[in-house]
mmCIF file of C-alpha atoms and ligand atoms in Angstrom:
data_model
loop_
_atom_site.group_PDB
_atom_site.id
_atom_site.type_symbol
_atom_site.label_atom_id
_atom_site.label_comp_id
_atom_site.label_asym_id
_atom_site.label_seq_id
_atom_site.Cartn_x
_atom_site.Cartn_y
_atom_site.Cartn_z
ATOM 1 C CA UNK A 343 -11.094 2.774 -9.874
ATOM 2 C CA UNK A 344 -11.049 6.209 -8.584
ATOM 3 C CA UNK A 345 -8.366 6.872 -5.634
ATOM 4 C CA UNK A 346 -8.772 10.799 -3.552
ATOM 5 C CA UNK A 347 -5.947 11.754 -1.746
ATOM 6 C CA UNK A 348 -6.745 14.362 1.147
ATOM 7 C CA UNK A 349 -3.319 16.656 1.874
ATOM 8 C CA UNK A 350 -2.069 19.732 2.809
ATOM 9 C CA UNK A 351 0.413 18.710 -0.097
ATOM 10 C CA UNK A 352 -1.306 17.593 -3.092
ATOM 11 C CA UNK A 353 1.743 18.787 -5.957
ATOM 12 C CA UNK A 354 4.111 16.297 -3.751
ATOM 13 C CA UNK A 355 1.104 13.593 -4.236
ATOM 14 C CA UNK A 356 0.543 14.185 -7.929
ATOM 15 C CA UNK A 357 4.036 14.115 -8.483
ATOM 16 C CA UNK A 358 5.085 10.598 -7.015
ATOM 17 C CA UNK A 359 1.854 9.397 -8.650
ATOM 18 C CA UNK A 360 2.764 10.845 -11.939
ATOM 19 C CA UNK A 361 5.977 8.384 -12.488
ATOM 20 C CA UNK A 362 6.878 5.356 -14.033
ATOM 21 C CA UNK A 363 3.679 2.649 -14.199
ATOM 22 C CA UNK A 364 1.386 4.783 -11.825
ATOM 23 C CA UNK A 365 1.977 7.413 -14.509
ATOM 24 C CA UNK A 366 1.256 5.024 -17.722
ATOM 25 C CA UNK A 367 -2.312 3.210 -15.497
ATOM 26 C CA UNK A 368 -3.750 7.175 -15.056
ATOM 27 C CA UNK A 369 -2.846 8.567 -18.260
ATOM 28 C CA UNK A 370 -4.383 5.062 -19.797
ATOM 29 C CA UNK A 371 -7.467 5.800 -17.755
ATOM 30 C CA UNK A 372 -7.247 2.336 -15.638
ATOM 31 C CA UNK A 373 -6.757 4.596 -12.547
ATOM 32 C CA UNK A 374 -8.050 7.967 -11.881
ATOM 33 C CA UNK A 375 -5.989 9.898 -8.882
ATOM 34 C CA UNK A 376 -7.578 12.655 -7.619
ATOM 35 C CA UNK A 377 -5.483 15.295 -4.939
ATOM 36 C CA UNK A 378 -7.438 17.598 -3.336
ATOM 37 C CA UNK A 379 -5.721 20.501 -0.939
ATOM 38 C CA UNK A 380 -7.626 20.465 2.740
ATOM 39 C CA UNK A 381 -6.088 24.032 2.658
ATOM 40 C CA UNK A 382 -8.653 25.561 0.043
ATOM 41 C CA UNK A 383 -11.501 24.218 2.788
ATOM 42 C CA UNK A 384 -9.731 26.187 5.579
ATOM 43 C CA UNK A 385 -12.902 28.601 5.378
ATOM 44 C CA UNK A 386 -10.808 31.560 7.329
ATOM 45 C CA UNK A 387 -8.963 34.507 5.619
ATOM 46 C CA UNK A 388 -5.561 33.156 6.618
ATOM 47 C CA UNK A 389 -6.337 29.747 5.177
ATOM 48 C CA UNK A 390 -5.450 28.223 8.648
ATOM 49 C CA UNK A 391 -6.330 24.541 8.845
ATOM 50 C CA UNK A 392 -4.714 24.026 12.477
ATOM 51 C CA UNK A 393 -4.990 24.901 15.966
ATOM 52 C CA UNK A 394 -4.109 23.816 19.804
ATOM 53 C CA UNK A 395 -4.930 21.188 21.957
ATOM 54 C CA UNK A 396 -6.989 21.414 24.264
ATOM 55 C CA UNK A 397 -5.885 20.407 27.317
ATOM 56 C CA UNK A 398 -2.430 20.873 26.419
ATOM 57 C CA UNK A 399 0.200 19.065 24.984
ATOM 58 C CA UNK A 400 2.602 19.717 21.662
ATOM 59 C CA UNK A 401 2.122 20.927 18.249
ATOM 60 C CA UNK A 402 -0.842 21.823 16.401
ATOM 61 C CA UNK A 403 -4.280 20.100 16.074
ATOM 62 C CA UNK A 404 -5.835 19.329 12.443
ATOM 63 C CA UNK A 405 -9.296 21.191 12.537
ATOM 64 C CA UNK A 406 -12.724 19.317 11.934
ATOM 65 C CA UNK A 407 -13.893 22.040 9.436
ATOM 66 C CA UNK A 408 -11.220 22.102 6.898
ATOM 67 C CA UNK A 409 -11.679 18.076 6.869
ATOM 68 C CA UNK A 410 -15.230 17.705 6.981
ATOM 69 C CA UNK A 411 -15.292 19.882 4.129
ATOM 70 C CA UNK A 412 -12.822 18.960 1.818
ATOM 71 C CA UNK A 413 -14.486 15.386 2.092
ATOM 72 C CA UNK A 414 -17.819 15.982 1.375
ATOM 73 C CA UNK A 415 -16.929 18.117 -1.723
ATOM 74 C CA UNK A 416 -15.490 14.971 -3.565
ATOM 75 C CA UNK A 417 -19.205 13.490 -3.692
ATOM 76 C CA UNK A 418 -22.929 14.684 -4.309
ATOM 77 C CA UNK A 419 -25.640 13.930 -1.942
ATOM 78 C CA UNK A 420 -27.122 11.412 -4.761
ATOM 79 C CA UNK A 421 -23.927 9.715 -4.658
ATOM 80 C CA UNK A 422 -22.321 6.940 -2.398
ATOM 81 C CA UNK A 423 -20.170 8.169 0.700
ATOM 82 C CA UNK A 424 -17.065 6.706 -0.587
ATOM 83 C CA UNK A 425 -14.699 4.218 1.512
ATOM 84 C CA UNK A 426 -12.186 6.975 3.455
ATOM 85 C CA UNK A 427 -9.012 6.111 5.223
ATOM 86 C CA UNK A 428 -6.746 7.896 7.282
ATOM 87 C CA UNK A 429 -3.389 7.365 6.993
ATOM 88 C CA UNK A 430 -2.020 6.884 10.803
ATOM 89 C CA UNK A 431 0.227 5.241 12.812
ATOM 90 C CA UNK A 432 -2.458 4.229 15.211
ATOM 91 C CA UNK A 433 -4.032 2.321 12.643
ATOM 92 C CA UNK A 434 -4.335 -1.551 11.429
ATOM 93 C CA UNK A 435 -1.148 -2.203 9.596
ATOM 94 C CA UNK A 436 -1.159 -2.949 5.962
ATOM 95 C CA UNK A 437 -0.998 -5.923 4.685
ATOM 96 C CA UNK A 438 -1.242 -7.534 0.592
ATOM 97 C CA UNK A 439 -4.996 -9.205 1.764
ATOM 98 C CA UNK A 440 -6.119 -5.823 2.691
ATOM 99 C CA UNK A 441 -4.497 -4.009 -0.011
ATOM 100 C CA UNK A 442 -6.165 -6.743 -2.502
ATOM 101 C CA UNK A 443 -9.588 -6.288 -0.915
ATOM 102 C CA UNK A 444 -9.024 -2.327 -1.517
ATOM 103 C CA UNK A 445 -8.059 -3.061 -5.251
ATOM 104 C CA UNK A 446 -11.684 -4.706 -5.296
ATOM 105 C CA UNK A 447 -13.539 -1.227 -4.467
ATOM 106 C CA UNK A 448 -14.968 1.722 -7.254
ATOM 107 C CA UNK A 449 -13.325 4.417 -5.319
ATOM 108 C CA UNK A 450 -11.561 5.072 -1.895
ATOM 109 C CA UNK A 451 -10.645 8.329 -0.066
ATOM 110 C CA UNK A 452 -7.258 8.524 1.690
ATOM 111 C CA UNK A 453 -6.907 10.978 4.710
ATOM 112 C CA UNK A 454 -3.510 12.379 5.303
ATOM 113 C CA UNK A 455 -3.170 14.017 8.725
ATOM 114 C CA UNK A 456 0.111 16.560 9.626
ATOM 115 C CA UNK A 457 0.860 18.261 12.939
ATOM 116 C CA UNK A 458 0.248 16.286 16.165
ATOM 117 C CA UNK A 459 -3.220 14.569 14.307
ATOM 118 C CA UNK A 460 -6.599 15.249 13.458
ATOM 119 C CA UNK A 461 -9.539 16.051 15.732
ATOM 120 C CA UNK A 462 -10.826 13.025 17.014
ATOM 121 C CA UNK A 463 -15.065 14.221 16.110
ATOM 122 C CA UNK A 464 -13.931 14.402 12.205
ATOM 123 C CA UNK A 465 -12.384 10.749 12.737
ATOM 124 C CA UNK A 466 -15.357 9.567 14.737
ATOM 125 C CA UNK A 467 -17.727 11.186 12.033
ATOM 126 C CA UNK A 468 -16.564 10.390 8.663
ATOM 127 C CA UNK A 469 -13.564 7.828 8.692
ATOM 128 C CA UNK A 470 -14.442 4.025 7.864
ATOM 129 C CA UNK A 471 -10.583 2.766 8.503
ATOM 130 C CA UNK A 472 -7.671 3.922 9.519
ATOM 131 C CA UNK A 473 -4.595 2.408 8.432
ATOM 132 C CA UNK A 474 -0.904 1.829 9.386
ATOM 133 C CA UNK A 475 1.967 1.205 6.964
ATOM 134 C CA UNK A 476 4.319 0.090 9.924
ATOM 135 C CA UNK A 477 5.248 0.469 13.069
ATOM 136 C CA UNK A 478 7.547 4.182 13.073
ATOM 137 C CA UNK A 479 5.807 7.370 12.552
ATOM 138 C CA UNK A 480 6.486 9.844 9.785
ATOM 139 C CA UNK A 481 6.111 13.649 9.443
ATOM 140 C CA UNK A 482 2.937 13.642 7.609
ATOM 141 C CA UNK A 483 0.169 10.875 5.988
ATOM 142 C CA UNK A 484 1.427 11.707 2.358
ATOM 143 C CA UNK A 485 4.027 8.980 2.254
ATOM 144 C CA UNK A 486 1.943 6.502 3.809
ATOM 145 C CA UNK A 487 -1.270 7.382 1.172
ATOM 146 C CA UNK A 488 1.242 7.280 -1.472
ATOM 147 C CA UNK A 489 2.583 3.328 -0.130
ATOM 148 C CA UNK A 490 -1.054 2.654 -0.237
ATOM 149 C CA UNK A 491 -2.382 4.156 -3.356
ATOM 150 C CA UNK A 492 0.607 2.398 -4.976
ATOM 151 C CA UNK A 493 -0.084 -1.377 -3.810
ATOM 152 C CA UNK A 494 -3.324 -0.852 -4.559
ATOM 153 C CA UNK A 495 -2.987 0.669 -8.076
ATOM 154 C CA UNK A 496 -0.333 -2.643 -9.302
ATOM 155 C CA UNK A 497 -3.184 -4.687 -7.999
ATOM 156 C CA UNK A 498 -5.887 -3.389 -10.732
ATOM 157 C CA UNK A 499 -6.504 -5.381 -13.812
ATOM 158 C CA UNK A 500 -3.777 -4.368 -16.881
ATOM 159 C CA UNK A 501 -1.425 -2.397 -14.897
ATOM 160 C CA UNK A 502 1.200 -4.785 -14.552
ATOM 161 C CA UNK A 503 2.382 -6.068 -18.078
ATOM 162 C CA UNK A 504 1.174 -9.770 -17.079
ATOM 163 C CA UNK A 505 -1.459 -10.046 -14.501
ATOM 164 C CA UNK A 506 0.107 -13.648 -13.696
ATOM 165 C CA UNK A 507 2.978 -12.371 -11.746
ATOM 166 C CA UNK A 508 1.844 -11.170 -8.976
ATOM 167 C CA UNK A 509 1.372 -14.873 -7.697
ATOM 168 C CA UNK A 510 4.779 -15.536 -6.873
ATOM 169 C CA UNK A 511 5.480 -12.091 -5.238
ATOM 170 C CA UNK A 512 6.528 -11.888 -1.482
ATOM 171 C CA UNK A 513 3.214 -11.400 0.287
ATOM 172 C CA UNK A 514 0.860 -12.780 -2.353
ATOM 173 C CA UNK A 515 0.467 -16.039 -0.888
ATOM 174 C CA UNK A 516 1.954 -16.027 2.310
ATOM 175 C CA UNK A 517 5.315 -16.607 1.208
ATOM 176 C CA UNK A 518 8.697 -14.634 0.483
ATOM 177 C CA UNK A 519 9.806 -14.461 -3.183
ATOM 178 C CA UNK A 520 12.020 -16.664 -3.878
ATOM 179 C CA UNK A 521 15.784 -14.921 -5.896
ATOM 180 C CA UNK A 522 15.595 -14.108 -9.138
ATOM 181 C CA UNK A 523 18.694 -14.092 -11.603
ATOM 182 C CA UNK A 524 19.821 -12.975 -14.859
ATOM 183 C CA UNK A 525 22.605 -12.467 -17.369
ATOM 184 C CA UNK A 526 25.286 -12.867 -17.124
ATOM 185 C CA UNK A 527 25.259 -16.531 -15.922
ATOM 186 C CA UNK A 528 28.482 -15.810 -14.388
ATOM 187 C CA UNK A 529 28.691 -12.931 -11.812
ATOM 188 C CA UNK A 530 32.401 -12.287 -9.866
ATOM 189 C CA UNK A 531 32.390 -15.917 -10.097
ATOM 190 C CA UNK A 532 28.572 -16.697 -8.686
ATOM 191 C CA UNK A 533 26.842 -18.703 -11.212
ATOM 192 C CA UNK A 534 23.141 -19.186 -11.606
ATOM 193 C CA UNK A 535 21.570 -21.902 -9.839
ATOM 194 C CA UNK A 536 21.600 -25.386 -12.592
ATOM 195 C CA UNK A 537 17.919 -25.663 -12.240
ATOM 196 C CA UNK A 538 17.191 -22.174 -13.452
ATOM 197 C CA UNK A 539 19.311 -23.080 -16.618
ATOM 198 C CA UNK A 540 18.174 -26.312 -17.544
ATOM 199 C CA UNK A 541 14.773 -25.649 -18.937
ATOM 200 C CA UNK A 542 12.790 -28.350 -16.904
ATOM 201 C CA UNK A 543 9.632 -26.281 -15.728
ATOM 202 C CA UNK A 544 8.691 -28.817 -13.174
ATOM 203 C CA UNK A 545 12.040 -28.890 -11.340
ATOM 204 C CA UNK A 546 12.362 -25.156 -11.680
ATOM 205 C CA UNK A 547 8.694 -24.933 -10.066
ATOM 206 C CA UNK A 548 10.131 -27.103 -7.380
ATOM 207 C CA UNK A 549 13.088 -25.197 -6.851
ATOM 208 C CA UNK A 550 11.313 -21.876 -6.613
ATOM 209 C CA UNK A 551 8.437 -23.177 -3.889
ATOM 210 C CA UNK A 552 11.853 -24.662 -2.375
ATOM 211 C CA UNK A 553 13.486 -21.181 -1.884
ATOM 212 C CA UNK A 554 10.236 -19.329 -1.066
ATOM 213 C CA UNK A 555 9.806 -22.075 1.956
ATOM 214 C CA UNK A 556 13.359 -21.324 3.021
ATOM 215 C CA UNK A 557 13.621 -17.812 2.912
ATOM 216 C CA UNK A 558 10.419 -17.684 4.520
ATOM 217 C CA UNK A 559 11.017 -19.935 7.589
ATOM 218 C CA UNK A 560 14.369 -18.164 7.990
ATOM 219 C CA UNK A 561 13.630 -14.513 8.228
ATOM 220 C CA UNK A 562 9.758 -14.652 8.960
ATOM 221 C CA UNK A 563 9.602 -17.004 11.330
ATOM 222 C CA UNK A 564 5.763 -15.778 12.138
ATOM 223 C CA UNK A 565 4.464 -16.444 8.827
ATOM 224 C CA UNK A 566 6.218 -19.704 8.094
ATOM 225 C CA UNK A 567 4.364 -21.209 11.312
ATOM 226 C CA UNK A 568 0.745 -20.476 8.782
ATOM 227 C CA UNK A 569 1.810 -21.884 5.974
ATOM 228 C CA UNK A 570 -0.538 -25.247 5.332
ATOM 229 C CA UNK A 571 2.536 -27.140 3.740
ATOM 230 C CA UNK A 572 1.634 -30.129 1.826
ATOM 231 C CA UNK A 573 3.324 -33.202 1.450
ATOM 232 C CA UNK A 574 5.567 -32.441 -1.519
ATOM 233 C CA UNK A 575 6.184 -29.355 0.671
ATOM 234 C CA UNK A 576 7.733 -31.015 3.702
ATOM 235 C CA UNK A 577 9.489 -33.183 0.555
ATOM 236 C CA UNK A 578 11.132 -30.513 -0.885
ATOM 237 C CA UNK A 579 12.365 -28.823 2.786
ATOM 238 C CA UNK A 580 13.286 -32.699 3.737
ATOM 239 C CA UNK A 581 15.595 -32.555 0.857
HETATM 240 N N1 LIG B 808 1.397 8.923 9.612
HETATM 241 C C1 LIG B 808 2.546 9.028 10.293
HETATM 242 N N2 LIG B 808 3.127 7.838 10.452
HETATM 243 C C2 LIG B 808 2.325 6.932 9.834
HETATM 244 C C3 LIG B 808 2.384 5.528 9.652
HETATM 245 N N3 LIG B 808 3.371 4.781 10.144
HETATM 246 N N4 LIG B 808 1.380 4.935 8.964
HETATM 247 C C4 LIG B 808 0.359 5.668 8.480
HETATM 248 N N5 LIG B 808 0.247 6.989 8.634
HETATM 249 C C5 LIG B 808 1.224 7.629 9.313
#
């Protein structure tokens, strides 16, 4: 997969996306990351990218132009107009379905805005999505397109050590995670739940489902209420 991040700051993007397991899938070649400066499409002597609102109102404007631009240099006419996203807080929030559905495509293009926004004729003319990562705003779309580009790049086939365990993450199924332990089996006197010891893989698959209900019902309400529990379900929150 091929991921484009538009920014006025593409060292900050490369950097973040340099690290750790996002570093080890792009130098492997199971992710290419691609961060192109909407600055060297300013197309002005000043390399200004911004300008005011019209009809008034505070900050500065993101130009079509410098956009437009940058975007259609990261494809040939012969090519096809990849999947672009702009990173906003007026967007459809993010969730694991949509971020597994992204994993599925050969390339997306993520948008960061800065200022007050973008022109509205660049959105209207070029952007397939636009996408939230929550309900605050930040300074800038960089952050957000990293969040993104992240979830998206664990998703891809290899990049996690074992592709299985990503089933029982929060998210992945509708569910919270249930804890997790390790040594030592005694912690300022906390001990390990018995099951997790005892080496039965059926009650410790019960005991996990167990939590995940739990945790679930008690601090996402919202998302319990979807769950399709089954009867060993309702069993196991019975008991
Ligand atoms: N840009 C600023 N705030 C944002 C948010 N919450 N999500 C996506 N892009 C943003």
């Amino acid at each position: 997969m091929r991921i484009d991040i538009m920014t006025l700051f593409p060292e900050m993007c490369d950097t973040v996306m340099s690290e750790s397991i996002i570093g080890r899938a792009r130098k492997s070649g199971k992710v290419e990351i691609v961060c192109t400066n909407i600055r060297d499409f300013a197309g002005n002597k000043h390399n200004k990218v911004d300008d005011m609102p019209y009809g008034g109102g505070m900050g500065m404007i993101m130009a079509a132009d410098p956009i437009y631009n940058c975007y259609k240099s990261l494809f040939s006419e012969n090519e096809p107009k990849p999947h672009l996203i702009y990173m906003s807080p007026k967007g459809k929030t993010l969730t694991q379905q949509r971020v597994v559905e992204l994993s599925k495509l050969d390339r997306i293009v993520l948008l960061c805005g800065h200022y007050e926004g973008i022109d509205e004729r660049v959105i209207e003319e070029i952007v397939d999505e636009e996408v939230s990562i929550g309900d605050y705003v930040l300074t800038g779309g960089e952050l957000p397109a990293l969040c993104l580009a992240d979830a998206v790049c664990r998703m891809l086939p290899g990049v996690l050590s074992d592709d299985l365990c990503f089933e029982e993450e929060s998210h992945f199924a509708g569910l919270l995670e249930h804890p997790q332990y390790t040594r030592p089996a005694v912690w300022h006197e906390k001990t390990v739940p018995e099951t997790l010891l005892s080496g039965n893989h059926a009650e410790i698959a019960k005991w996990k489902r167990k939590q995940s209900l739990i945790i679930t019902k008690q601090r996402r309400p919202e998302m319990f209420e979807k769950i399709k529990l089954d009867k060993n379900d309702i069993k196991l929150l019975d008991g």
